[in-house]
Coordinates of C-alpha atoms in Angstrom, one line a residue:
Chain A
M5 CA 210.1 25.1 186.9
T6 CA 208.3 27.3 184.5
L7 CA 205.8 26.7 181.7
S8 CA 205.6 29.2 178.9
F9 CA 203.1 29.6 176.0
E10 CA 201.8 32.3 173.8
V11 CA 198.4 33.9 174.3
R12 CA 197.0 34.3 170.8
S13 CA 193.9 36.1 172.0
A14 CA 191.7 36.5 175.0
S15 CA 188.1 37.6 175.8
A16 CA 186.1 38.1 179.0
K17 CA 182.7 39.2 180.1
V18 CA 181.2 40.4 183.4
G19 CA 177.5 39.6 183.7
A20 CA 175.1 37.3 182.0
V21 CA 175.0 36.8 178.3
E22 CA 171.4 37.1 177.0
D23 CA 172.1 37.1 173.3
S24 CA 175.3 36.8 171.4
A25 CA 176.1 37.5 167.8
S26 CA 179.6 36.0 168.2
S27 CA 178.5 32.8 170.0
L28 CA 179.8 29.4 168.7
L29 CA 176.3 28.1 169.1
P30 CA 173.7 28.6 166.3
R31 CA 170.7 30.8 167.2
R32 CA 168.3 27.9 167.4
V33 CA 170.5 26.2 170.0
L34 CA 171.4 29.5 171.8
G35 CA 167.8 30.2 172.7
R36 CA 167.5 26.9 174.6
A37 CA 171.0 27.0 176.2
S38 CA 171.6 27.5 179.9
P39 CA 173.1 30.8 181.1
L40 CA 176.4 29.0 181.7
T41 CA 176.5 27.4 178.2
R42 CA 175.6 30.7 176.6
A43 CA 178.4 32.5 178.4
L44 CA 181.0 29.9 177.5
A45 CA 179.9 29.8 173.9
H46 CA 180.0 33.6 173.8
V47 CA 183.5 34.1 175.2
L48 CA 184.9 31.4 173.0
G49 CA 183.2 32.9 170.0
S50 CA 184.5 36.3 170.9
L51 CA 188.2 35.3 170.7
D52 CA 189.8 37.3 167.9
G53 CA 190.4 35.2 164.9
I54 CA 188.3 32.2 166.1
D55 CA 186.0 30.4 163.8
V56 CA 184.0 27.2 164.0
A57 CA 186.6 25.2 162.1
T58 CA 189.3 26.2 164.5
A59 CA 187.1 25.5 167.5
A60 CA 186.3 22.1 166.0
T61 CA 189.9 21.0 165.8
T62 CA 191.5 22.6 168.8
P63 CA 191.5 20.8 172.2
T64 CA 189.3 22.8 174.6
V65 CA 189.3 23.0 178.3
F66 CA 185.9 24.1 179.8
A67 CA 186.1 25.1 183.4
S68 CA 183.5 26.1 186.0
A69 CA 183.7 25.8 189.8
F70 CA 180.0 25.5 190.3
G71 CA 178.8 24.1 187.0
E72 CA 175.3 24.4 185.7
V73 CA 173.8 26.3 188.6
S74 CA 170.6 27.4 186.9
A75 CA 169.8 23.9 185.6
L76 CA 170.5 22.4 189.0
T77 CA 168.2 25.0 190.7
A78 CA 165.4 24.2 188.3
L79 CA 165.7 20.5 188.8
L80 CA 165.8 20.8 192.6
G81 CA 162.7 23.0 192.3
Q82 CA 161.0 20.3 190.2
W83 CA 161.9 17.7 192.7
R84 CA 160.6 19.7 195.7
A85 CA 157.4 20.5 193.9
G86 CA 156.8 16.8 193.4
D87 CA 157.1 16.8 189.6
D88 CA 157.5 13.2 188.4
P89 CA 159.2 12.7 186.1
I90 CA 161.6 15.6 186.1
S91 CA 162.5 17.1 182.8
P92 CA 165.0 14.8 180.9
L93 CA 166.3 17.7 178.8
R94 CA 166.9 19.7 181.9
F95 CA 168.6 16.8 183.6
V96 CA 171.0 16.2 180.7
G97 CA 171.6 20.0 180.6
S98 CA 172.5 20.0 184.3
V99 CA 175.7 17.9 183.9
H100 CA 178.9 19.9 184.4
N101 CA 180.0 19.1 180.8
A102 CA 176.7 20.2 179.2
A103 CA 178.4 23.2 177.6
S104 CA 181.3 21.1 176.3
G105 CA 178.8 18.7 174.8
A106 CA 176.6 21.3 173.2
I107 CA 179.5 23.2 171.7
S108 CA 181.2 20.1 170.4
I109 CA 178.0 19.1 168.7
A110 CA 177.4 22.5 167.2
T111 CA 181.0 22.8 165.9
N112 CA 181.4 19.0 165.1
A113 CA 184.4 18.9 167.4
Q114 CA 185.4 15.2 167.6
G115 CA 188.7 15.6 169.4
F116 CA 189.7 16.4 173.0
T117 CA 187.4 18.3 175.3
T118 CA 187.2 18.3 179.0
S119 CA 185.2 20.0 181.8
I120 CA 186.9 20.8 185.1
A121 CA 186.5 22.5 188.4
A122 CA 188.8 23.4 191.2
G123 CA 187.0 26.0 193.4
N124 CA 188.8 29.3 193.5
E125 CA 191.8 27.6 191.8
T126 CA 189.8 26.9 188.6
L127 CA 191.7 29.4 186.5
C128 CA 195.0 28.1 187.6
A129 CA 193.9 24.5 187.1
S130 CA 192.7 25.2 183.6
L131 CA 196.0 26.9 182.7
L132 CA 197.9 23.9 184.0
E133 CA 195.7 21.4 182.2
A134 CA 196.3 23.5 179.0
A135 CA 200.0 23.5 179.7
G136 CA 199.9 19.7 179.9
L137 CA 198.2 19.5 176.6
L138 CA 200.6 21.9 174.9
T139 CA 203.6 20.1 176.3
T140 CA 202.4 16.7 175.1
G141 CA 201.5 17.4 171.6
A142 CA 198.8 20.0 171.2
A143 CA 199.9 23.0 169.1
E144 CA 197.1 25.2 170.4
V145 CA 194.5 24.9 173.2
L146 CA 191.3 26.9 174.0
I147 CA 190.2 27.6 177.5
A148 CA 186.7 28.8 178.4
L149 CA 185.7 29.5 182.0
A150 CA 182.5 30.7 183.5
D151 CA 180.6 30.7 186.8
E152 CA 177.2 31.8 187.7
P153 CA 176.5 33.0 191.3
P154 CA 175.9 30.0 193.6
P155 CA 172.2 28.8 193.8
E156 CA 170.3 31.2 196.0
L157 CA 168.1 28.4 197.4
L158 CA 171.3 26.7 198.8
C159 CA 172.8 29.8 200.3
R160 CA 172.0 31.3 203.7
T161 CA 172.5 34.8 202.4
R162 CA 171.8 36.1 198.9
P163 CA 175.0 35.7 196.8
T164 CA 176.5 39.0 195.9
C165 CA 178.8 37.9 193.0
V166 CA 177.9 38.3 189.4
M167 CA 178.4 36.0 186.5
V168 CA 181.9 36.0 185.1
S169 CA 183.3 34.3 182.0
G170 CA 186.5 34.4 180.0
A171 CA 188.4 32.6 177.3
L172 CA 192.0 32.2 176.2
W173 CA 193.5 30.9 173.0
L174 CA 196.9 29.5 173.8
R175 CA 199.7 28.4 171.4
R176 CA 202.8 26.4 172.1
L177 CA 205.7 28.8 172.3
A178 CA 207.9 27.3 169.6
D179 CA 205.3 27.6 166.9
P180 CA 205.2 30.7 164.7
G181 CA 201.8 31.8 163.5
P182 CA 199.6 34.7 162.7
R183 CA 199.3 37.5 165.3
G184 CA 196.1 38.0 167.2
N185 CA 194.5 41.2 168.5
A186 CA 195.8 43.8 170.9
G187 CA 196.8 42.2 174.1
A188 CA 197.6 39.0 172.4
N189 CA 201.0 37.8 171.3
T190 CA 201.9 37.9 174.9
I191 CA 204.0 35.2 176.5
L192 CA 202.4 33.8 179.6
T193 CA 204.8 32.0 181.9
L194 CA 203.5 30.0 184.8
E195 CA 205.8 29.5 187.8
P196 CA 205.1 28.0 191.3
N197 CA 204.7 30.8 193.8
R198 CA 207.3 29.7 196.3
A199 CA 206.9 30.5 199.9
G200 CA 209.2 33.3 201.1
R201 CA 209.3 35.1 197.8
T202 CA 208.0 38.7 197.6
A203 CA 204.7 37.9 195.9
P204 CA 202.8 40.3 193.7
P205 CA 199.3 41.3 194.9
P206 CA 196.8 38.5 194.6
S207 CA 195.0 38.6 191.2
R208 CA 191.6 39.3 192.8
Q209 CA 192.9 42.5 194.4
G210 CA 191.7 45.5 192.5
L211 CA 188.6 43.7 191.1
H212 CA 185.1 44.8 192.1
S213 CA 183.9 42.7 195.0
T214 CA 181.1 41.2 192.9
V215 CA 183.7 39.9 190.4
A216 CA 186.4 39.0 193.0
E217 CA 183.9 36.8 194.8
N218 CA 183.2 34.7 191.7
P219 CA 185.4 31.6 191.8
V220 CA 186.7 32.4 188.2
G221 CA 186.8 36.1 188.8
E222 CA 190.6 36.0 188.4
V223 CA 190.1 35.6 184.7
I224 CA 189.0 39.2 184.4
A225 CA 192.2 40.4 186.0
L226 CA 194.2 38.2 183.6
V227 CA 192.4 39.3 180.5
E228 CA 192.6 43.0 181.6
A229 CA 196.4 42.5 182.1
L230 CA 196.7 40.9 178.7
R231 CA 194.9 43.8 177.1
A232 CA 197.0 46.3 178.9
G233 CA 200.0 44.9 177.0
V234 CA 202.4 45.7 179.9
P235 CA 204.7 43.1 181.4
Q236 CA 203.4 42.2 184.8
T237 CA 202.9 39.3 187.2
L238 CA 199.7 38.0 188.7
A239 CA 199.5 35.8 191.8
L240 CA 196.8 33.2 191.0
D241 CA 194.8 31.3 193.5
G242 CA 196.3 27.8 193.5
G243 CA 199.9 28.8 194.3
W244 CA 201.2 29.8 190.8
L245 CA 202.4 33.1 189.4
A246 CA 201.4 34.1 185.9
H247 CA 204.1 36.3 184.3
L248 CA 203.0 38.3 181.2
S249 CA 205.7 39.4 178.8
A250 CA 205.8 40.6 175.2
R251 CA 206.7 38.2 172.4
P252 CA 210.4 38.8 171.7
E253 CA 209.9 40.0 168.1
R254 CA 207.4 42.6 169.3
A255 CA 209.7 43.8 172.1
A256 CA 212.4 44.4 169.5
Q257 CA 210.1 46.8 167.5
Chain B
M28 CA 203.1 7.8 176.5
R29 CA 205.5 6.5 179.1
A30 CA 204.1 3.6 181.1
L31 CA 202.9 4.9 184.4
P32 CA 203.0 2.4 187.3
I33 CA 200.0 2.1 189.6
V34 CA 201.8 1.6 192.9
A35 CA 198.5 1.2 194.9
F36 CA 194.8 1.3 194.4
S37 CA 191.6 1.0 196.4
M38 CA 188.0 0.5 195.5
C39 CA 184.6 0.4 197.1
S40 CA 181.2 -0.4 195.6
A41 CA 178.1 -2.5 196.1
L42 CA 180.2 -5.4 194.9
G43 CA 182.8 -5.1 197.6
H44 CA 183.9 -2.7 200.4
D45 CA 187.5 -3.0 199.4
V46 CA 189.9 -4.7 196.9
A47 CA 189.7 -8.1 198.7
E48 CA 185.9 -8.2 198.8
T49 CA 185.6 -7.0 195.2
R50 CA 188.1 -9.7 194.1
A51 CA 186.0 -12.3 195.8
G52 CA 182.8 -10.9 194.4
L53 CA 184.2 -10.9 190.8
A54 CA 185.4 -14.5 191.1
A55 CA 182.0 -15.6 192.5
G56 CA 180.0 -13.6 190.0
R57 CA 177.9 -12.4 192.8
D58 CA 176.2 -9.0 192.3
G59 CA 175.8 -6.5 195.0
L60 CA 172.7 -4.8 193.7
S61 CA 169.8 -4.0 196.0
T62 CA 166.4 -2.2 195.9
I63 CA 165.7 1.1 197.6
E64 CA 162.6 3.2 198.0
H65 CA 164.1 6.2 199.9
L66 CA 167.2 8.3 199.6
V67 CA 168.5 11.2 201.7
G68 CA 165.4 10.6 203.9
E69 CA 163.0 11.2 201.1
A70 CA 160.8 8.8 199.2
L71 CA 161.6 7.9 195.6
P72 CA 158.9 7.5 193.0
G73 CA 158.9 3.7 193.3
P74 CA 161.5 1.1 194.0
F75 CA 164.9 1.5 192.3
V76 CA 167.5 -1.2 191.8
V77 CA 170.9 0.3 192.7
G78 CA 174.4 -0.5 193.6
A79 CA 174.5 0.9 197.1
V80 CA 177.4 0.9 199.5
T81 CA 175.7 -0.5 202.5
R82 CA 178.5 -1.0 205.0
E83 CA 179.2 1.7 207.5
L84 CA 181.9 4.1 206.5
A85 CA 184.6 5.3 209.0
R86 CA 184.3 8.7 210.6
L87 CA 186.2 11.5 209.1
P88 CA 189.3 13.1 210.8
A89 CA 188.3 16.0 213.0
V90 CA 189.5 18.7 210.5
L91 CA 187.0 17.5 207.9
V92 CA 184.0 16.9 210.1
P93 CA 182.7 20.5 209.5
V94 CA 182.5 19.7 205.8
E95 CA 181.3 16.1 206.1
T96 CA 179.4 14.5 203.3
R97 CA 178.8 11.0 202.2
L98 CA 181.1 11.7 199.2
L99 CA 183.9 12.7 201.5
R100 CA 183.4 9.7 203.8
L101 CA 183.7 7.4 200.8
A102 CA 186.8 9.4 199.8
A103 CA 188.3 8.9 203.2
H104 CA 187.6 5.2 203.0
L105 CA 189.3 5.0 199.7
V106 CA 192.3 7.0 200.9
E107 CA 192.6 4.6 203.8
G108 CA 192.5 1.7 201.3
L109 CA 195.7 3.1 199.6
D110 CA 197.5 1.8 202.7
G111 CA 199.9 4.7 203.1
A112 CA 200.8 5.2 199.4
P113 CA 200.0 9.0 199.5
E114 CA 202.3 9.5 202.5
R115 CA 205.0 7.6 200.7
L116 CA 204.7 9.7 197.6
V117 CA 204.8 12.9 199.7
R118 CA 207.9 11.7 201.5
R119 CA 209.6 10.8 198.2
Y120 CA 208.7 13.9 196.2
G121 CA 207.4 16.5 198.6
A122 CA 203.8 17.5 199.2
T123 CA 203.7 20.2 196.5
R124 CA 204.9 17.7 193.8
V125 CA 202.1 15.2 194.2
G126 CA 199.0 16.1 192.2
V127 CA 195.4 15.1 192.9
F128 CA 193.0 14.6 190.0
L129 CA 189.5 13.3 190.6
G130 CA 186.4 12.6 188.7
T131 CA 182.8 13.0 190.0
S132 CA 179.5 13.7 188.4
T133 CA 177.3 14.1 191.5
A134 CA 179.9 16.0 193.7
G135 CA 178.0 16.9 196.9
L136 CA 174.5 16.8 195.3
A137 CA 173.2 14.4 197.9
A138 CA 174.2 16.8 200.7
S139 CA 172.3 19.6 198.9
E140 CA 169.3 17.3 198.5
A141 CA 169.4 16.6 202.2
A142 CA 169.8 20.3 202.9
M143 CA 166.7 21.1 200.8
A144 CA 164.7 18.4 202.5
A145 CA 165.7 19.8 205.9
F146 CA 164.7 23.3 204.7
A147 CA 161.3 22.0 203.7
R148 CA 160.8 20.5 207.2
A149 CA 162.4 23.2 209.3
G150 CA 162.3 26.4 207.2
A151 CA 166.1 26.8 207.3
L152 CA 169.2 25.1 205.8
P153 CA 171.1 22.9 208.2
M154 CA 173.6 24.9 210.3
N155 CA 176.5 22.8 209.1
Y156 CA 175.7 23.1 205.4
E157 CA 177.5 25.4 203.0
F158 CA 177.2 25.1 199.2
A159 CA 180.8 25.8 198.4
S160 CA 182.2 23.4 201.0
H161 CA 179.6 20.6 200.8
H162 CA 178.2 20.6 197.2
A163 CA 180.8 22.2 194.9
Y164 CA 183.2 20.0 193.0
G165 CA 186.2 21.6 194.6
A166 CA 185.1 20.4 198.0
L167 CA 186.1 16.9 197.0
L168 CA 189.5 18.0 195.8
D169 CA 190.1 19.9 199.0
G170 CA 189.1 17.0 201.1
V171 CA 191.2 14.4 199.3
R172 CA 194.2 16.7 199.4
K173 CA 193.8 17.0 203.2
L174 CA 193.3 13.3 203.6
C175 CA 196.4 12.5 201.5
G176 CA 198.6 15.4 202.7
C177 CA 199.2 16.5 199.2
T178 CA 199.3 20.2 198.3
G179 CA 200.3 19.9 194.6
P180 CA 198.2 21.0 191.6
G181 CA 194.8 19.3 191.3
L182 CA 191.4 19.5 189.7
V183 CA 188.1 17.7 189.4
V184 CA 187.0 16.4 186.0
S185 CA 183.3 16.3 185.6
T186 CA 182.5 14.9 182.2
A187 CA 179.7 12.6 183.4
C188 CA 180.5 8.9 182.9
S189 CA 184.0 9.5 181.5
S190 CA 185.2 11.7 184.4
S191 CA 187.3 9.3 186.4
A192 CA 188.9 7.8 183.3
K193 CA 190.0 11.2 182.0
V194 CA 191.9 11.9 185.2
F195 CA 194.5 9.2 184.2
A196 CA 195.3 11.3 181.1
T197 CA 195.4 14.5 183.1
A198 CA 197.8 13.0 185.5
G199 CA 200.0 11.6 182.8
R200 CA 200.2 15.0 181.1
H201 CA 201.0 16.8 184.3
I202 CA 203.8 14.4 185.1
E203 CA 205.2 14.5 181.6
A204 CA 205.1 18.3 181.6
G205 CA 207.0 18.3 185.0
I206 CA 204.1 20.0 186.8
V207 CA 204.0 17.2 189.3
D208 CA 206.1 14.1 189.9
A209 CA 203.4 11.7 191.0
A210 CA 199.6 11.7 191.4
I211 CA 196.6 10.5 193.2
V212 CA 193.8 9.9 190.7
G213 CA 190.3 8.3 190.9
G214 CA 186.7 9.0 191.1
I215 CA 183.8 8.9 193.6
D216 CA 180.1 9.3 193.3
T217 CA 177.1 8.8 195.6
L218 CA 173.5 7.9 194.9
C219 CA 171.2 11.0 194.6
Q220 CA 167.5 11.7 194.1
L221 CA 168.1 13.8 190.9
T222 CA 170.4 11.3 189.2
L223 CA 168.0 8.4 189.8
R224 CA 165.0 10.5 188.7
G225 CA 166.9 12.0 185.8
F226 CA 168.0 8.7 184.3
A227 CA 164.5 7.3 184.8
S228 CA 163.1 10.3 182.9
L229 CA 165.4 9.5 180.1
G230 CA 164.2 5.9 180.0
A231 CA 167.7 4.7 180.6
L232 CA 167.1 2.9 183.9
S233 CA 166.2 -0.7 184.4
F234 CA 163.9 -1.5 187.3
A235 CA 165.4 -4.9 187.5
P236 CA 169.1 -5.9 187.8
C237 CA 170.6 -4.7 184.6
R238 CA 171.7 -7.0 181.8
P239 CA 174.5 -5.5 179.6
F240 CA 174.7 -7.0 176.1
S241 CA 171.7 -9.2 176.7
V242 CA 168.8 -9.1 174.1
A243 CA 166.6 -8.6 177.2
R244 CA 168.5 -5.5 178.4
D245 CA 166.3 -2.5 179.2
G246 CA 168.5 0.0 181.0
T247 CA 171.2 0.5 183.6
N248 CA 171.3 0.6 187.4
I249 CA 172.9 3.5 189.2
G250 CA 175.6 2.7 191.7
E251 CA 177.9 4.6 194.2
G252 CA 181.4 4.2 195.4
G253 CA 184.6 4.7 193.6
A254 CA 188.3 3.9 193.4
L255 CA 191.6 5.7 194.0
F256 CA 195.0 5.1 192.5
A257 CA 198.5 6.2 193.4
L258 CA 200.6 6.8 190.2
D259 CA 204.4 7.0 190.5
P260 CA 206.6 7.0 187.4
G261 CA 209.5 6.1 189.7
G262 CA 207.7 3.3 191.5
D263 CA 206.8 -0.3 190.9
G264 CA 203.4 -1.8 190.4
A265 CA 201.9 -5.0 189.0
V266 CA 199.8 -2.9 186.6
V267 CA 200.8 0.2 184.6
V268 CA 198.9 2.8 182.6
R269 CA 200.0 2.3 179.0
G270 CA 197.9 4.8 177.2
V271 CA 194.7 6.9 177.2
G272 CA 192.6 7.9 174.3
E273 CA 190.1 10.7 174.5
S274 CA 187.5 11.9 171.9
S275 CA 184.1 13.4 171.4
D276 CA 181.1 12.1 169.4
A277 CA 179.8 15.5 168.4
Y278 CA 176.5 13.8 167.8
H279 CA 174.0 13.9 170.7
M280 CA 173.9 14.9 174.3
S281 CA 172.6 11.7 175.7
A282 CA 172.9 9.0 173.0
P283 CA 176.0 7.6 171.4
H284 CA 176.8 7.8 167.8
P285 CA 175.1 4.7 166.4
D286 CA 178.3 3.5 164.7
G287 CA 180.4 4.2 167.8
R288 CA 182.6 6.6 165.9
G289 CA 183.8 8.5 168.9
A290 CA 184.4 5.2 170.8
V291 CA 186.5 4.0 167.8
S292 CA 188.5 7.1 167.9
A293 CA 189.2 6.8 171.6
L294 CA 190.1 3.2 171.4
R295 CA 192.6 3.8 168.5
A296 CA 194.1 6.8 170.3
A297 CA 194.8 4.7 173.4
L298 CA 196.5 2.1 171.3
R299 CA 198.5 4.7 169.4
A300 CA 199.6 6.4 172.7
A301 CA 201.0 3.1 173.9
G302 CA 202.4 2.1 170.6
V303 CA 200.6 -1.3 170.6
D304 CA 198.6 -3.1 168.0
A305 CA 195.0 -4.0 168.6
S306 CA 195.9 -7.7 168.3
E307 CA 197.9 -7.4 171.5
V308 CA 194.8 -6.5 173.6
D309 CA 193.6 -9.5 175.7
H310 CA 190.3 -8.1 176.9
V311 CA 188.1 -5.0 176.9
N312 CA 186.3 -3.9 180.0
A313 CA 183.3 -2.4 178.3
H314 CA 181.3 0.6 179.4
G315 CA 178.4 -1.8 179.0
T316 CA 175.6 0.1 180.6
G317 CA 172.8 -2.2 179.7
T318 CA 171.0 0.5 177.6
R319 CA 170.0 -0.6 174.1
L320 CA 171.9 2.2 172.4
N321 CA 175.2 2.1 174.3
D322 CA 175.8 -1.6 174.2
L323 CA 175.0 -1.7 170.4
A324 CA 177.2 1.2 169.5
E325 CA 180.0 0.0 171.8
S326 CA 179.8 -3.5 170.2
R327 CA 180.3 -2.0 166.8
A328 CA 183.2 0.1 168.0
I329 CA 185.0 -2.9 169.7
A330 CA 184.4 -5.1 166.7
E331 CA 185.8 -2.4 164.3
V332 CA 189.0 -1.7 166.3
L333 CA 189.7 -5.1 168.0
G334 CA 187.7 -7.6 166.1
R335 CA 184.8 -9.8 167.3
D336 CA 186.9 -12.4 169.2
V337 CA 188.5 -10.2 171.8
A338 CA 187.1 -11.0 175.2
V339 CA 184.6 -8.4 176.5
V340 CA 184.0 -8.0 180.2
A341 CA 180.9 -6.1 181.4
T342 CA 180.6 -5.7 185.2
K343 CA 178.0 -2.9 185.7
G344 CA 175.5 -5.7 186.4
L345 CA 177.6 -6.6 189.5
H346 CA 178.0 -3.1 191.0
G347 CA 175.9 -0.7 189.0
H348 CA 176.8 2.3 186.9
L349 CA 178.9 4.6 189.1
L350 CA 178.6 7.5 186.7
G351 CA 181.5 9.9 187.4
A352 CA 183.3 7.2 189.3
A353 CA 182.6 4.4 186.7
G354 CA 185.9 5.0 184.9
A355 CA 188.0 4.6 188.1
L356 CA 186.1 1.7 189.5
E357 CA 186.2 -0.2 186.2
A358 CA 189.9 0.6 185.8
A359 CA 190.4 -1.0 189.2
V360 CA 188.4 -4.0 188.1
T361 CA 190.6 -4.2 185.0
A362 CA 193.7 -4.0 187.1
L363 CA 192.4 -6.9 189.2
T364 CA 191.6 -8.9 186.1
I365 CA 195.2 -8.4 184.9
Q366 CA 196.7 -9.2 188.2
D367 CA 194.5 -12.3 188.8
G368 CA 194.2 -13.6 185.2
L369 CA 190.5 -14.1 185.8
L370 CA 187.9 -12.6 183.5
P371 CA 184.7 -11.8 185.4
A372 CA 181.4 -12.8 184.0
A373 CA 178.8 -10.4 182.8
P374 CA 175.7 -11.4 184.9
R375 CA 172.4 -12.1 183.2
V376 CA 173.9 -11.7 179.8
V377 CA 172.1 -14.7 178.3
P378 CA 170.2 -14.7 176.0
R379 CA 172.8 -12.6 174.1
D380 CA 171.8 -9.9 171.7
P381 CA 173.0 -11.1 168.3
E382 CA 173.4 -7.5 167.1
C383 CA 176.0 -7.0 169.9
D384 CA 178.4 -9.2 168.0
V385 CA 181.3 -9.4 170.4
R386 CA 182.5 -12.1 172.7
V387 CA 181.1 -11.2 176.1
I388 CA 182.4 -13.3 178.9
E389 CA 179.4 -15.3 180.3
S390 CA 181.2 -17.2 183.1
P391 CA 184.4 -16.5 185.1
T392 CA 187.3 -17.5 182.9
R393 CA 190.9 -18.1 183.8
S394 CA 193.2 -16.5 181.2
P395 CA 196.5 -14.7 181.5
Q396 CA 196.0 -11.0 180.8
R397 CA 198.8 -8.7 179.6
L398 CA 196.9 -5.8 178.1
A399 CA 193.4 -4.6 178.6
L400 CA 191.3 -1.6 177.5
S401 CA 188.7 0.0 179.8
C402 CA 186.0 2.1 178.1
S403 CA 183.9 5.0 179.4
F404 CA 181.4 6.8 177.2
A405 CA 179.5 9.8 178.6
F406 CA 176.8 12.3 178.2
G407 CA 177.8 15.0 175.8
G408 CA 179.5 12.4 173.7
N409 CA 182.7 12.4 175.8
N410 CA 184.7 9.2 175.3
V411 CA 187.7 7.7 177.0
A412 CA 189.6 4.4 176.4
L413 CA 192.2 3.5 179.1
L414 CA 194.9 1.0 178.3
L415 CA 196.3 -0.9 181.2
G416 CA 199.0 -3.5 181.1
A417 CA 200.9 -5.9 183.3
S418 CA 204.3 -4.4 184.2

């Protein structure tokens, strides 16, 4: 079976987001936001053509394998230091859907939002969740993924991966609509990667190790492939292939 | 939405170690709450009333021992409680065609807390602890896949208290899109130092057994456990998933919209998805946390959508608030209520809060149940209403 949809636009960032002119969060909220929330708001806000009104009315899938690592680290530190009570704001900010909540409040998004995780398969899982939404009524879906390095205090050796974030604006294939930026208007087709087929190289191959080791590092490979505008196939963690091809009208030009 | 049969389900909480014990506990109105002063071997800042699973859990299969956590042992107990349903789904559809969709808020946090406590004592993390395989959300997904023998698509939803209600919608969409043919869904959470302390810091905890919808309510009690379901569109079950409604408050990170606007939206969406009228709903299994704000806002939402006379069941006073697993556990309670035609009582609800002007069930009541809504409202303003029906 295959699932196809159009990629209207895509964005990605390697490294932390300290400040962002394109964030969906207003400045007063941005300053208080966690690194993960800042990154997710930044990549969403960086999608070509996005605005607050669109973000407010488009189902959004937030995804992170590890969740709010910085907030968790701070809370664990407070606990071990004997702080009582721990910070209520920090506690609420440590839930996996903190970014989803903050962005929905900032944009007045009252519809569907979710916050998911699937280890190294997080990108694949978010694409399939989006495919489910597009197949069952949504005309468009936003995906935003990000992961910080795992918490150093819970790792035996210092983590070597860097923060990675990415966002995709997907549209149901049957719907016409305005074209997005370079690398957009690409058809993304998901197909199970059947055993025995000659598979393309895994999507993390070719990425710098500090990116490849990030659970959502694959999104960098996907966004770079989208920007290249060349038909290609990526083998995603999770056992699915992502075929990228041009929109038929574009191919005919 | 096409009705999705629940061909098997399992449950475990302070109220009962399995479906049979839970059924008996609901009928007796007996709560399973207890008081603890230590957790993961460390002292808590005072006694906490919680819904703890106190019975011993079975050992994990050898392949999962290296990644053992309490969360995974609860998961294994729940998979066993499905009585072979995952294997039957795999035989029928193939392992790659059965999805696994789970909700949790704590994930392996308790394991990390224990690891940090060990580090403080010994200067090193335990040899058998790894963040990715013990704490991270995906570890639960990996473990349940192995326990069920399913290799199809899967994910963990972590939207706080709505997590394991949302997974029903995720599964339904995956099935309708043809991504999978059947699914294992549910939720599991464990007691943790940070969640108890965090809820206490918010002023959301009661230090006595909680009293949802009572005028004397002063907070909730945290619980642990969960429930799992096998969903098979080609199977038979006494209870089916008729619809799911999902919405966001867009109001506040930890308080509901006072008029329950997000809850209203989710309730209406669930009814719309099923193509049923509000008048057809026999009861609502409320989120009913026992906090002043939730119960008031929820009452307003229920009254607006379903009227003031619909029966309202509130069971967190019997098993605690299972956070990420609350949606699944209370869906299982709702399924039992439909199957047995017995509305469980909300404990300690008298004296009622007149501002929560809905008909909360105060004593176990026999009444045939065809359709019921189960509500879950979460931090971040994430709302889910799950409509279950007799098949």
